[in-house]
Short mmCIF file of C-alpha atoms and ligand atoms in Angstrom, two decimals:
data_model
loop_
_atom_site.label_atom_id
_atom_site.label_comp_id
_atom_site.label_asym_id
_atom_site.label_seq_id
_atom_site.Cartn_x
_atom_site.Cartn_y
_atom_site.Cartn_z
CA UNK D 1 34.18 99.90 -57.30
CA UNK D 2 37.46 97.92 -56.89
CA UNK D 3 37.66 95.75 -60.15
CA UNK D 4 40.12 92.76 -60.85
CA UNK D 5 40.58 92.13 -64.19
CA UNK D 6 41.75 88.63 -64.88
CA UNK D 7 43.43 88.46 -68.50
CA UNK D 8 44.02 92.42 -68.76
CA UNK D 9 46.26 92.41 -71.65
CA UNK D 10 43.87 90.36 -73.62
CA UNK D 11 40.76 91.77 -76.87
CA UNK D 12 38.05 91.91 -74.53
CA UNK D 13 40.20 92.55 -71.16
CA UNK D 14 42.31 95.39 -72.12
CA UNK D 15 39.31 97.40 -73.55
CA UNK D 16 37.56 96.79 -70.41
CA UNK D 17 39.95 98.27 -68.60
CA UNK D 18 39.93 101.28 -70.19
CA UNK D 19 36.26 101.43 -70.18
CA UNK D 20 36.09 100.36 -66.30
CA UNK D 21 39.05 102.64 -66.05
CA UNK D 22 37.60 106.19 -67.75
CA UNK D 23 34.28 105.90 -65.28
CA UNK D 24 36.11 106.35 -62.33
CA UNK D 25 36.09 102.64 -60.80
CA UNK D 26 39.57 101.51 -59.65
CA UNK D 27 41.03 98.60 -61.41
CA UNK D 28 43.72 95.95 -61.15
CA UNK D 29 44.45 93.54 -63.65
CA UNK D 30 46.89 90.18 -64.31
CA UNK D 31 48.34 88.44 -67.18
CA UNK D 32 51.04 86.53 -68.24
CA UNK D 33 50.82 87.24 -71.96
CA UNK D 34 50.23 83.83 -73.16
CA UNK D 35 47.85 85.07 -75.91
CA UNK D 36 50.40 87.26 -77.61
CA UNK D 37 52.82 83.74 -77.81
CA UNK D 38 49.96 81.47 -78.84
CA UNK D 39 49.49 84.10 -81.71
CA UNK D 40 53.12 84.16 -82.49
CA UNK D 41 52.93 80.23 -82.39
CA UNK D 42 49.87 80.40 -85.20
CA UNK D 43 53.05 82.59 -87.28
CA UNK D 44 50.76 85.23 -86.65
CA UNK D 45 50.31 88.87 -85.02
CA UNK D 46 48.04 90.78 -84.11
CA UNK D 47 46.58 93.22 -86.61
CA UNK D 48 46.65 96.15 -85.07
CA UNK D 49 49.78 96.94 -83.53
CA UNK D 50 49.63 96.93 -79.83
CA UNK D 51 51.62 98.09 -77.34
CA UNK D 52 53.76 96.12 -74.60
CA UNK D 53 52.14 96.58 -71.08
CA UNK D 54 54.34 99.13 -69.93
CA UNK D 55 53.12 101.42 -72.77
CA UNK D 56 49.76 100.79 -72.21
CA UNK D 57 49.67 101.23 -69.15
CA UNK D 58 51.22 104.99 -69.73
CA UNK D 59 48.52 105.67 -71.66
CA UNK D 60 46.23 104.67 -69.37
CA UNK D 61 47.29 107.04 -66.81
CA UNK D 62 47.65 109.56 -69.29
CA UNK D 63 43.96 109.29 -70.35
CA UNK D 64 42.17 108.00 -67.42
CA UNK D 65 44.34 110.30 -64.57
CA UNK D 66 44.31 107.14 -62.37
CA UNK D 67 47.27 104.09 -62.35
CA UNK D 68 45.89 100.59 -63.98
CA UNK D 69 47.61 98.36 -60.73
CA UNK D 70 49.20 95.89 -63.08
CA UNK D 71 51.35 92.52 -61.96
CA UNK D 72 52.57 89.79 -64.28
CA UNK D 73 51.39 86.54 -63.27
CA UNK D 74 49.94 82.84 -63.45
CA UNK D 75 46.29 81.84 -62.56
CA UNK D 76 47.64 78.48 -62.61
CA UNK D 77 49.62 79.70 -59.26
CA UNK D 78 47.33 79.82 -56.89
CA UNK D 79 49.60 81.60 -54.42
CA UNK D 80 49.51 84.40 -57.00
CA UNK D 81 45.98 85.11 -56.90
CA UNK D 82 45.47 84.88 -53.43
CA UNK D 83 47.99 87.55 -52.90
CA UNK D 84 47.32 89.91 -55.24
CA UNK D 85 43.39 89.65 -53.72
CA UNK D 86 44.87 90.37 -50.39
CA UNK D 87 46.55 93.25 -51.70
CA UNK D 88 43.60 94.43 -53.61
CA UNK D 89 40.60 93.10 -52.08
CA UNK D 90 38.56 93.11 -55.01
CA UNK D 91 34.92 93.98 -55.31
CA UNK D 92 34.40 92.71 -58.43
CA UNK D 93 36.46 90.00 -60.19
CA UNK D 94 36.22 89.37 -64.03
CA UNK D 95 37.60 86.28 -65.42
CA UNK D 96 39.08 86.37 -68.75
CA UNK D 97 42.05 84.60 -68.25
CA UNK D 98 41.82 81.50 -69.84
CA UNK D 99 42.64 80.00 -73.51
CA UNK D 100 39.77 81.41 -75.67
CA UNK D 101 40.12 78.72 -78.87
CA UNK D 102 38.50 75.74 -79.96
CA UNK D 103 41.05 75.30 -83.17
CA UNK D 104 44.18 76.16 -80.43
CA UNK D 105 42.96 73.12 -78.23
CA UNK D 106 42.06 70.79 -80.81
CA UNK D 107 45.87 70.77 -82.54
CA UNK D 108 47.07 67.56 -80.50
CA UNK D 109 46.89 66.20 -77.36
CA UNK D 110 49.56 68.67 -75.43
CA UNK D 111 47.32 71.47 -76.68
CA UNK D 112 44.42 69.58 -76.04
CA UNK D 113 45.82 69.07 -72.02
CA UNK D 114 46.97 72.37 -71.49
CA UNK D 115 44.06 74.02 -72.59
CA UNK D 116 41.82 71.91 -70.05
CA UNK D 117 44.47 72.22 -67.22
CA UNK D 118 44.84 75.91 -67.51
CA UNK D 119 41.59 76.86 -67.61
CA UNK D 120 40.13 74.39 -65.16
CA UNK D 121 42.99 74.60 -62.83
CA UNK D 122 42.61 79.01 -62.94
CA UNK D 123 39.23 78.92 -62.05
CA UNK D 124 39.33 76.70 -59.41
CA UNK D 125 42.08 78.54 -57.92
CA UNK D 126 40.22 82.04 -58.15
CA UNK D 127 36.65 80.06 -56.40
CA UNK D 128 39.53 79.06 -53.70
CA UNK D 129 40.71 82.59 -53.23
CA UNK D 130 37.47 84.29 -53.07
CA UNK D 131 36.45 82.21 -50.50
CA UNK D 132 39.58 82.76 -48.30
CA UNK D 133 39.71 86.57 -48.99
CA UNK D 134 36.35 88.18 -50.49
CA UNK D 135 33.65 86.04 -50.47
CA UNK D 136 31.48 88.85 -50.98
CA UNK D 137 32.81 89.55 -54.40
CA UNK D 138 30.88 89.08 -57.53
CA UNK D 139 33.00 87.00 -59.73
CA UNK D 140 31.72 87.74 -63.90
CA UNK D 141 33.45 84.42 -65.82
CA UNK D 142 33.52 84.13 -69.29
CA UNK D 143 31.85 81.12 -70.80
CA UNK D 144 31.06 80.74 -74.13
CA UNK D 145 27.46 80.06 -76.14
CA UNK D 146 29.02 77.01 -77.45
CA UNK D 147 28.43 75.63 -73.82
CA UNK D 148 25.11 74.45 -75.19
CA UNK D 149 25.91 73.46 -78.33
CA UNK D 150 23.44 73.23 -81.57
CA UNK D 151 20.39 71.60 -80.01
CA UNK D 152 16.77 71.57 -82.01
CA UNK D 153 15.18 73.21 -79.19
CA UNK D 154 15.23 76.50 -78.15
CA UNK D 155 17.99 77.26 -75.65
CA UNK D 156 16.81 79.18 -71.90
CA UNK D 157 19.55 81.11 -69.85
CA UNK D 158 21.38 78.65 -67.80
CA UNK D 159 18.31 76.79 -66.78
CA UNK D 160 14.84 75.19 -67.51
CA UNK D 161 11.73 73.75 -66.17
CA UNK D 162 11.35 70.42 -67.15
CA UNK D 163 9.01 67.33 -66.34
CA UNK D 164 10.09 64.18 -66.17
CA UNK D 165 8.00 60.70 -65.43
CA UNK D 166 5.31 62.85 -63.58
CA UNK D 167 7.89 65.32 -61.59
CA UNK D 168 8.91 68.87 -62.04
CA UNK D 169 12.51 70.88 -61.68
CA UNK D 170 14.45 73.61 -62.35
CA UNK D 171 18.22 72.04 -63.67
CA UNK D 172 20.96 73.51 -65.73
CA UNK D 173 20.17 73.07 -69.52
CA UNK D 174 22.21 70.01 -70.90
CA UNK D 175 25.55 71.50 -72.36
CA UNK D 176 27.10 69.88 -75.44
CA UNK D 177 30.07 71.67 -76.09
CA UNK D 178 31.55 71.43 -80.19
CA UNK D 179 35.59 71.16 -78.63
CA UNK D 180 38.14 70.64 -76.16
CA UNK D 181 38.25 74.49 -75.20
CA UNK D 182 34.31 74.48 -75.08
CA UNK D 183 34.19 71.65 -72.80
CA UNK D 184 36.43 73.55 -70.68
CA UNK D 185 33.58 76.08 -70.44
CA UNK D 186 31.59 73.58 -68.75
CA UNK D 187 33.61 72.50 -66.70
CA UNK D 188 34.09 75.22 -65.47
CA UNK D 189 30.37 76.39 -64.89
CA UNK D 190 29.75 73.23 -62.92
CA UNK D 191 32.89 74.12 -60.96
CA UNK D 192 31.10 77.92 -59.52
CA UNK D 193 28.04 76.57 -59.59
CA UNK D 194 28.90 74.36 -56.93
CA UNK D 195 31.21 77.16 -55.38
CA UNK D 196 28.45 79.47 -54.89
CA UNK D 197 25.99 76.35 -53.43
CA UNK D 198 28.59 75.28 -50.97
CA UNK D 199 30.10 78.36 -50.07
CA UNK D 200 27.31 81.50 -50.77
CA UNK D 201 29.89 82.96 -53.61
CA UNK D 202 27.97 84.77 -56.01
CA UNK D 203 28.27 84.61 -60.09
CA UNK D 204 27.35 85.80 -63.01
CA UNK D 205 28.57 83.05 -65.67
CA UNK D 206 28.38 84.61 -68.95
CA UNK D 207 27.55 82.76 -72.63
CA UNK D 208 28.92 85.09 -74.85
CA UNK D 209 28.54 84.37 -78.44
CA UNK D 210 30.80 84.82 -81.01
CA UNK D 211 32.47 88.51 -80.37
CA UNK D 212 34.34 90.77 -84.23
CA UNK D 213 35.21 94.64 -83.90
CA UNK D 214 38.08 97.06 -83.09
CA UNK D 215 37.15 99.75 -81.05
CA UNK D 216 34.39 100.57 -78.11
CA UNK D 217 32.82 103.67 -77.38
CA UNK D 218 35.71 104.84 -75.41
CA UNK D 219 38.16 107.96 -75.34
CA UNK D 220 41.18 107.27 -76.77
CA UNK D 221 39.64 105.17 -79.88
CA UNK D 222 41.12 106.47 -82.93
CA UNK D 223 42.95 109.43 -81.10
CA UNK D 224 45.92 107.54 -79.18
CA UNK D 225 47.08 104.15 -80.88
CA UNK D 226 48.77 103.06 -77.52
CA UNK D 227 45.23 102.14 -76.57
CA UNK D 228 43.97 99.84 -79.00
CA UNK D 229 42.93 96.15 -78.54
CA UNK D 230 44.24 93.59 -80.66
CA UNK D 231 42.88 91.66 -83.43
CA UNK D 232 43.37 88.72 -84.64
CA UNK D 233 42.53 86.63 -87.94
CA UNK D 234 44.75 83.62 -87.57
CA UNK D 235 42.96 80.18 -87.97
CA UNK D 236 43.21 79.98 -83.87
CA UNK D 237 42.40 82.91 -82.49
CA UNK D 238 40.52 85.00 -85.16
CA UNK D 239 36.81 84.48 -85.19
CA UNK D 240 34.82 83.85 -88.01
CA UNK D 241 33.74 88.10 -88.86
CA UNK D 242 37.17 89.02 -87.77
CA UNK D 243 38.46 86.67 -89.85
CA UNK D 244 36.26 87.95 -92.91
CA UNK D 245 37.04 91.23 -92.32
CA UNK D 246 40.95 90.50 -92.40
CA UNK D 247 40.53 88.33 -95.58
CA UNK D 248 38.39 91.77 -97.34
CA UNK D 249 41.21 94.05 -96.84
CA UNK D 250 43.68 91.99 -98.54
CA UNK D 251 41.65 90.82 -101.92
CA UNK D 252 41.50 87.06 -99.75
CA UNK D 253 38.30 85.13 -100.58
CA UNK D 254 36.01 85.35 -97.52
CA UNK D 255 35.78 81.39 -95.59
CA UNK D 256 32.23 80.08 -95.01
CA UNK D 257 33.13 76.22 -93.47
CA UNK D 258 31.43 73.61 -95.71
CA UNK D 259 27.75 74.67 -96.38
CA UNK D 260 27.79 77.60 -94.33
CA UNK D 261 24.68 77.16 -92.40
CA UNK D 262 25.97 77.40 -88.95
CA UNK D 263 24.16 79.71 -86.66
CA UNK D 264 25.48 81.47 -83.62
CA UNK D 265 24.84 84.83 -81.52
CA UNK D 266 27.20 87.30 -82.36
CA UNK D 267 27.77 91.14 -80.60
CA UNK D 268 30.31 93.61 -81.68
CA UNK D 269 33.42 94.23 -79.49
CA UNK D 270 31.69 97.44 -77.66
CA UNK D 271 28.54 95.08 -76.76
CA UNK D 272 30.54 92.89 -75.13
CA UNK D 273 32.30 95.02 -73.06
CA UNK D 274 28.99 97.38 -72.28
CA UNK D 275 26.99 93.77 -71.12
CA UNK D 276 30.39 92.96 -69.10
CA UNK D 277 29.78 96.43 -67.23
CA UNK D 278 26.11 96.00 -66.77
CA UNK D 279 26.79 92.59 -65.12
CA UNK D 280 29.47 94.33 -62.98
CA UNK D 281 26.79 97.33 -61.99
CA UNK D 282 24.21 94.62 -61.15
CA UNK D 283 25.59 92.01 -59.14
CA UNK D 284 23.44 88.31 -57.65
CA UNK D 285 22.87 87.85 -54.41
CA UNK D 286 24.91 85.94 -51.92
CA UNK D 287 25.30 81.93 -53.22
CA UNK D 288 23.23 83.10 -56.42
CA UNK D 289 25.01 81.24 -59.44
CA UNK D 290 23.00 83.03 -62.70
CA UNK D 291 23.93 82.66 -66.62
CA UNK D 292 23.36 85.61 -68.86
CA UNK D 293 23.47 84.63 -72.50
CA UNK D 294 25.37 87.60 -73.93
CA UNK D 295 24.85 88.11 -77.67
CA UNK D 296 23.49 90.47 -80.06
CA UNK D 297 21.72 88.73 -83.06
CA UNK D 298 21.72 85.04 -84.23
CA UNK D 299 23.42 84.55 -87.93
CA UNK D 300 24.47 82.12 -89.83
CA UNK D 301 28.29 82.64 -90.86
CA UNK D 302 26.95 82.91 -94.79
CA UNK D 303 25.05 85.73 -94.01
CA UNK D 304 27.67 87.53 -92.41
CA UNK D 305 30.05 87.04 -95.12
CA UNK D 306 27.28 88.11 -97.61
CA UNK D 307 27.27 91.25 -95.10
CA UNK D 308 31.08 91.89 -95.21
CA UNK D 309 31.06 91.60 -99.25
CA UNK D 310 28.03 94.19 -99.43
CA UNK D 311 30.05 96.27 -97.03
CA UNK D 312 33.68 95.80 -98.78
CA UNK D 313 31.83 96.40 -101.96
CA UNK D 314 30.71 99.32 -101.38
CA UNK D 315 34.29 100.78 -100.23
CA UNK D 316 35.99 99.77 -103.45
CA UNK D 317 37.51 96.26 -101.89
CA UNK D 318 35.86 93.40 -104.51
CA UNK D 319 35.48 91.08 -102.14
CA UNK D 320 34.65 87.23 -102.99
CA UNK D 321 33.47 84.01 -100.49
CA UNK D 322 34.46 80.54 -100.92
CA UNK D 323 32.96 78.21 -99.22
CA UNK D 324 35.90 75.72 -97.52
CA UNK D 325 35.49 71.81 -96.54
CA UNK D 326 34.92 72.03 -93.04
CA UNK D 327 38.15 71.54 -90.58
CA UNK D 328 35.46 71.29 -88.09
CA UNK D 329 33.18 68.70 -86.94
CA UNK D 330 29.79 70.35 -86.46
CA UNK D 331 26.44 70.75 -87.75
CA UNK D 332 26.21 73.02 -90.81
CA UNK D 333 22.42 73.03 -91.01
CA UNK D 334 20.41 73.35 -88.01
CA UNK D 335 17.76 74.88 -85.48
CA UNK D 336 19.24 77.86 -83.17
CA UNK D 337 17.13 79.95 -81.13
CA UNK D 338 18.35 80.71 -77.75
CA UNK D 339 16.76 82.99 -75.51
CA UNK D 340 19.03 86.30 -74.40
CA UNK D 341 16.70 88.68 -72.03
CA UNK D 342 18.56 89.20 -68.99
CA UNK D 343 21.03 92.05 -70.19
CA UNK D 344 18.71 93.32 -72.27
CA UNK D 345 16.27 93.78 -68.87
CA UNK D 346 19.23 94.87 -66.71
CA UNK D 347 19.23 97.67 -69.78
CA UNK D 348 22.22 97.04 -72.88
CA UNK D 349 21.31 98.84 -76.15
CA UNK D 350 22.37 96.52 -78.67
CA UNK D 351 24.52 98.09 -81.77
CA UNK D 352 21.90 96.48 -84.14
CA UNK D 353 23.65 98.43 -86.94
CA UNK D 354 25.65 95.64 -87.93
CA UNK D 355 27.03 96.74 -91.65
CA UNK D 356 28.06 100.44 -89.95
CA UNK D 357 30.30 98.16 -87.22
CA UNK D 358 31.91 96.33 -90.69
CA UNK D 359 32.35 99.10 -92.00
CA UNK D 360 34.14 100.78 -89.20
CA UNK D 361 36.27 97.32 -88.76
CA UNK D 362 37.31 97.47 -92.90
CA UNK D 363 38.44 101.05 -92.60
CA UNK D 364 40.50 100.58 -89.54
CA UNK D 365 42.09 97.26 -90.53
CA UNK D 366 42.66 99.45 -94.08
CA UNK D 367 45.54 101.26 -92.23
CA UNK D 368 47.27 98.03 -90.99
CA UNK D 369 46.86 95.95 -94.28
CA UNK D 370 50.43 95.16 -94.64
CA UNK D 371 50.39 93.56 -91.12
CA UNK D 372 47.71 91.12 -92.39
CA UNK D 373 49.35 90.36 -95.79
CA UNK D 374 52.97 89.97 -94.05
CA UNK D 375 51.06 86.71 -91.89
CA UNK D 376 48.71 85.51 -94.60
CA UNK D 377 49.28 81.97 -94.34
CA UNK D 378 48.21 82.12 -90.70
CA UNK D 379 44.32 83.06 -92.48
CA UNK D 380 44.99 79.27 -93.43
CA UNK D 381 42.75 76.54 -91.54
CA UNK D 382 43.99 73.54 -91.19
CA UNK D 383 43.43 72.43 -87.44
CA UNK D 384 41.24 69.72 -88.49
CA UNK D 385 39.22 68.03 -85.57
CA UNK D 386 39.95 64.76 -86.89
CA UNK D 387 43.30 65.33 -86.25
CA UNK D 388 44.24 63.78 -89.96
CA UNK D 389 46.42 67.20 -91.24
CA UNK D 390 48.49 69.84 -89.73
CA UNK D 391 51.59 71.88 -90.06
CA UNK D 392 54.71 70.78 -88.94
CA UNK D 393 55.02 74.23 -87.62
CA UNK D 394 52.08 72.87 -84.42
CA UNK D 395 54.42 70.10 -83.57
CA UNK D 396 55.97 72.58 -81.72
CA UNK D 397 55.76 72.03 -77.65
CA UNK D 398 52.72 74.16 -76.37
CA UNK D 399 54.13 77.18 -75.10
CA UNK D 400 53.87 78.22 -71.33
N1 USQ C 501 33.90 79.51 -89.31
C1 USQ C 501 33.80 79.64 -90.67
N2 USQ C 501 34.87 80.20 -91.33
C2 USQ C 501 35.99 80.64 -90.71
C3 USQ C 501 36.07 80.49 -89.29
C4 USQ C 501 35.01 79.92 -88.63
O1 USQ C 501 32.80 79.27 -91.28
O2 USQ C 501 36.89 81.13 -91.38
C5 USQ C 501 32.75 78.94 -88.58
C6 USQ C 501 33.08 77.81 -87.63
O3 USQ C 501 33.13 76.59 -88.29
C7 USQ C 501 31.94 77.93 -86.61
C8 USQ C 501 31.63 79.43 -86.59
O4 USQ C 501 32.22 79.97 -87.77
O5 USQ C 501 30.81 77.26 -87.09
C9 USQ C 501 32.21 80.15 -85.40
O6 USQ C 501 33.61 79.94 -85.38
P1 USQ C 501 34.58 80.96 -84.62
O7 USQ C 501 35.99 80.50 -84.85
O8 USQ C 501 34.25 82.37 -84.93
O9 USQ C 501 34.08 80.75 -83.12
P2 USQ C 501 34.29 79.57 -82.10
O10 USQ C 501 35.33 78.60 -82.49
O11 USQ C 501 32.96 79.03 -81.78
O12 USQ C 501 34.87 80.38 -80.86
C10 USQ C 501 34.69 81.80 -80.69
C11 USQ C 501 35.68 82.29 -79.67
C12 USQ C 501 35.40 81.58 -78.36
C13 USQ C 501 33.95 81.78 -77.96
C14 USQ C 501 33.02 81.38 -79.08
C15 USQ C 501 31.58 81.76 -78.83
O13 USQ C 501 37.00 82.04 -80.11
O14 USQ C 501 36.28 82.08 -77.36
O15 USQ C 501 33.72 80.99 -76.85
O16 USQ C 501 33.38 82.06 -80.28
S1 USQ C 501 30.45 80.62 -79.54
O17 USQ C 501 30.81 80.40 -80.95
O18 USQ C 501 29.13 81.16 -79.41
O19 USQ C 501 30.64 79.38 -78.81
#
């Protein structure tokens, strides 16, 4: 299958690629490398030391025996897009291009702005360009469980079937999205969902929940280094296991925000990117619009760092948790059950062997300790979504 990866150079797109890549499909990919400057912005890097494109893309060749088609580029461009879709005439089009962070948009307005213009604005542009050039293709966006927010009912896949005064119908499931970048989410669903109603696109919108881990089940994982993904565990772009993980390895107390109650679904790296492929392998219909939720397990983040200390523990790494005051504003005790049956149907085997996938994380991030202690302060939350506190160093213009 011809595959477009949108975001190639990012922690889930670059991994995709190479998994895409190493079962024969043929895939092109864009990116503009915005994620490695927002990092740099945080005063942060990367844990793991990746490569620039042109190195990874050597690799590629070298361990796949096909070319990755790479072009720099903005989705924001719209000319951009609908060339490179001429050129390639994608069969599949996965959309990970956008700003991934609820801290990163809540900084100040400017970040606030450019995270909704970016990522509304690259969407619509891709909906426009499928429709002038391959309709037909399945388009796979990223969304985010936080679409739906912490309500105290049980959450369905995209829709339910609700009565109301007497009358019956099938509607999206109200979204009530915890930050500026969330929101964006939603946005953006409305946005294909009326794409694929007015114009017989089709879509897979995908709630993924909160994704931690460095490596997939891939070739080149632990053999050649030019291949690896990045991780992060700045206060931006790390998530919350990541994060923990990071903190373990360098004697940092672990962060549970406030009381530590918060729920979410969360999947190791190598589930996401095995749920992305089954998507890909089992596209809608014509003008179908469907939502997978995409996680592994609910947890609340104390249990997970109760998880990571059992884990670090038992490696020699003496690892501590201390609970934070909340930069956030969220609930930290609540009801969370949503539903998640639709990959599971279409066939992904969950890695339900959660402490072996820390484990594996805390050994690899072992060898790259002094990357993590050399940007410490950038562990440091203090994007506070009352906007009362922050470091001179965000006062900095966003970077484009
Ligand atoms: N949290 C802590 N301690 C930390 C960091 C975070 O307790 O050191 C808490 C947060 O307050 C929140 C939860 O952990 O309650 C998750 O935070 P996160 O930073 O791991 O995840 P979030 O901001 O929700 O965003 C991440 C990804 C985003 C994706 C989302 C899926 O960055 O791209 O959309 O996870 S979900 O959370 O299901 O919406």
């Amino acid at each position: 299958m011809r595959i477009f990866i949108l975001g190639v150079d990012g922690y889930l797109g670059w991994p995709l690629a190479r998994y895409l890549g190493a079962r024969g499909h043929e895939v092109a990919g864009c990116d503009l490398f915005l994620r490695r400057k927002w990092v740099e912005e945080m005063g942060s890097q990367s844990a793991t030391p990746i490569r620039t494109m042109e190195e990874r893309l050597v690799a590629f060749k070298e361990n796949f025996g096909r070319e990755l088609i790479f072009k720099e580029g903005d989705l924001r461009d719209y000319d951009f897009i609908l060339q490179f879709f001429k050129f390639f005439q994608p069969e599949a089009i996965v959309h990970l291009g956008e700003v991934p962070s609820a801290p990163y948009s809540m900084i100040d307005v400017h970040h606030c702005v450019f995270t909704q213009t970016n990522n509304i604005a690259s969407t619509l542009n891709i909906l426009y360009a499928m429709k002038e050039v391959c309709p037909q293709a399945h388009l796979v966006k990223l969304g985010t469980m936080g679409e739906y927010g912490t309500p105290n009912i049980d959450i369905p896949e995209g829709f339910f079937t609700i009565e109301y005064r007497g009358r019956t119908d099938t509607l999206p499931f109200p979204r009530q999205a915890g930050s500026w970048y969330h929101q964006t989410k939603v946005h953006d669903s409305h946005n294909i969902m009326f794409a694929c109603k007015i114009w017989g696109l089709r879509s897979t919108d995908i709630m993924q929940g909160v994704v931690f881990g460095t490596r997939i089940n891939e070739m080149g994982d632990g053999d050649d280094d030019r291949l690896l993904t990045r991780f992060d565990f700045d206060q931006c772009f790390g998530t919350v296991l990541n994060r923990y993980c990071a903190q373990a390895v360098i004697g940092h107390p672990l962060s549970p925000y406030g009381a530590g109650q918060q729920k979410r679904g969360f999947l190791p790296l190598r589930d996401s990117i095995q749920c992305l492929t089954i998507a890909i392998n089992n596209p809608p219909q014509e003008g179908e619009y469907r939502v997978f939720n995409q996680f592994e397990e609910v947890y609340s983040v104390t249990q997970l760092a109760q998880k990571v200390k059992k884990v670090g523990d038992e490696i020699g790494l003496n690892v501590d948790i201390s609970n934070l005051e909340n930069p956030r504003i969220e609930k930290e005790e609540h009801y969370y059950n949503p539903d998640h049956r639709h990959l599971l149907d279409l066939g992904y085997k969950p890695t339900h062997d959660v402490e072996q996938e820390l484990r594996t994380i805390l050994e690899d991030l072992l060898k790259y300790r002094s990357r993590i202690e050399e940007k410490k302060e950038a562990l440091i939350p203090d994007v506070r979504w009352d906007g009362t506190r922050r470091k001179s160093r965000f006062l900095t213009e966003v970077r484009r």
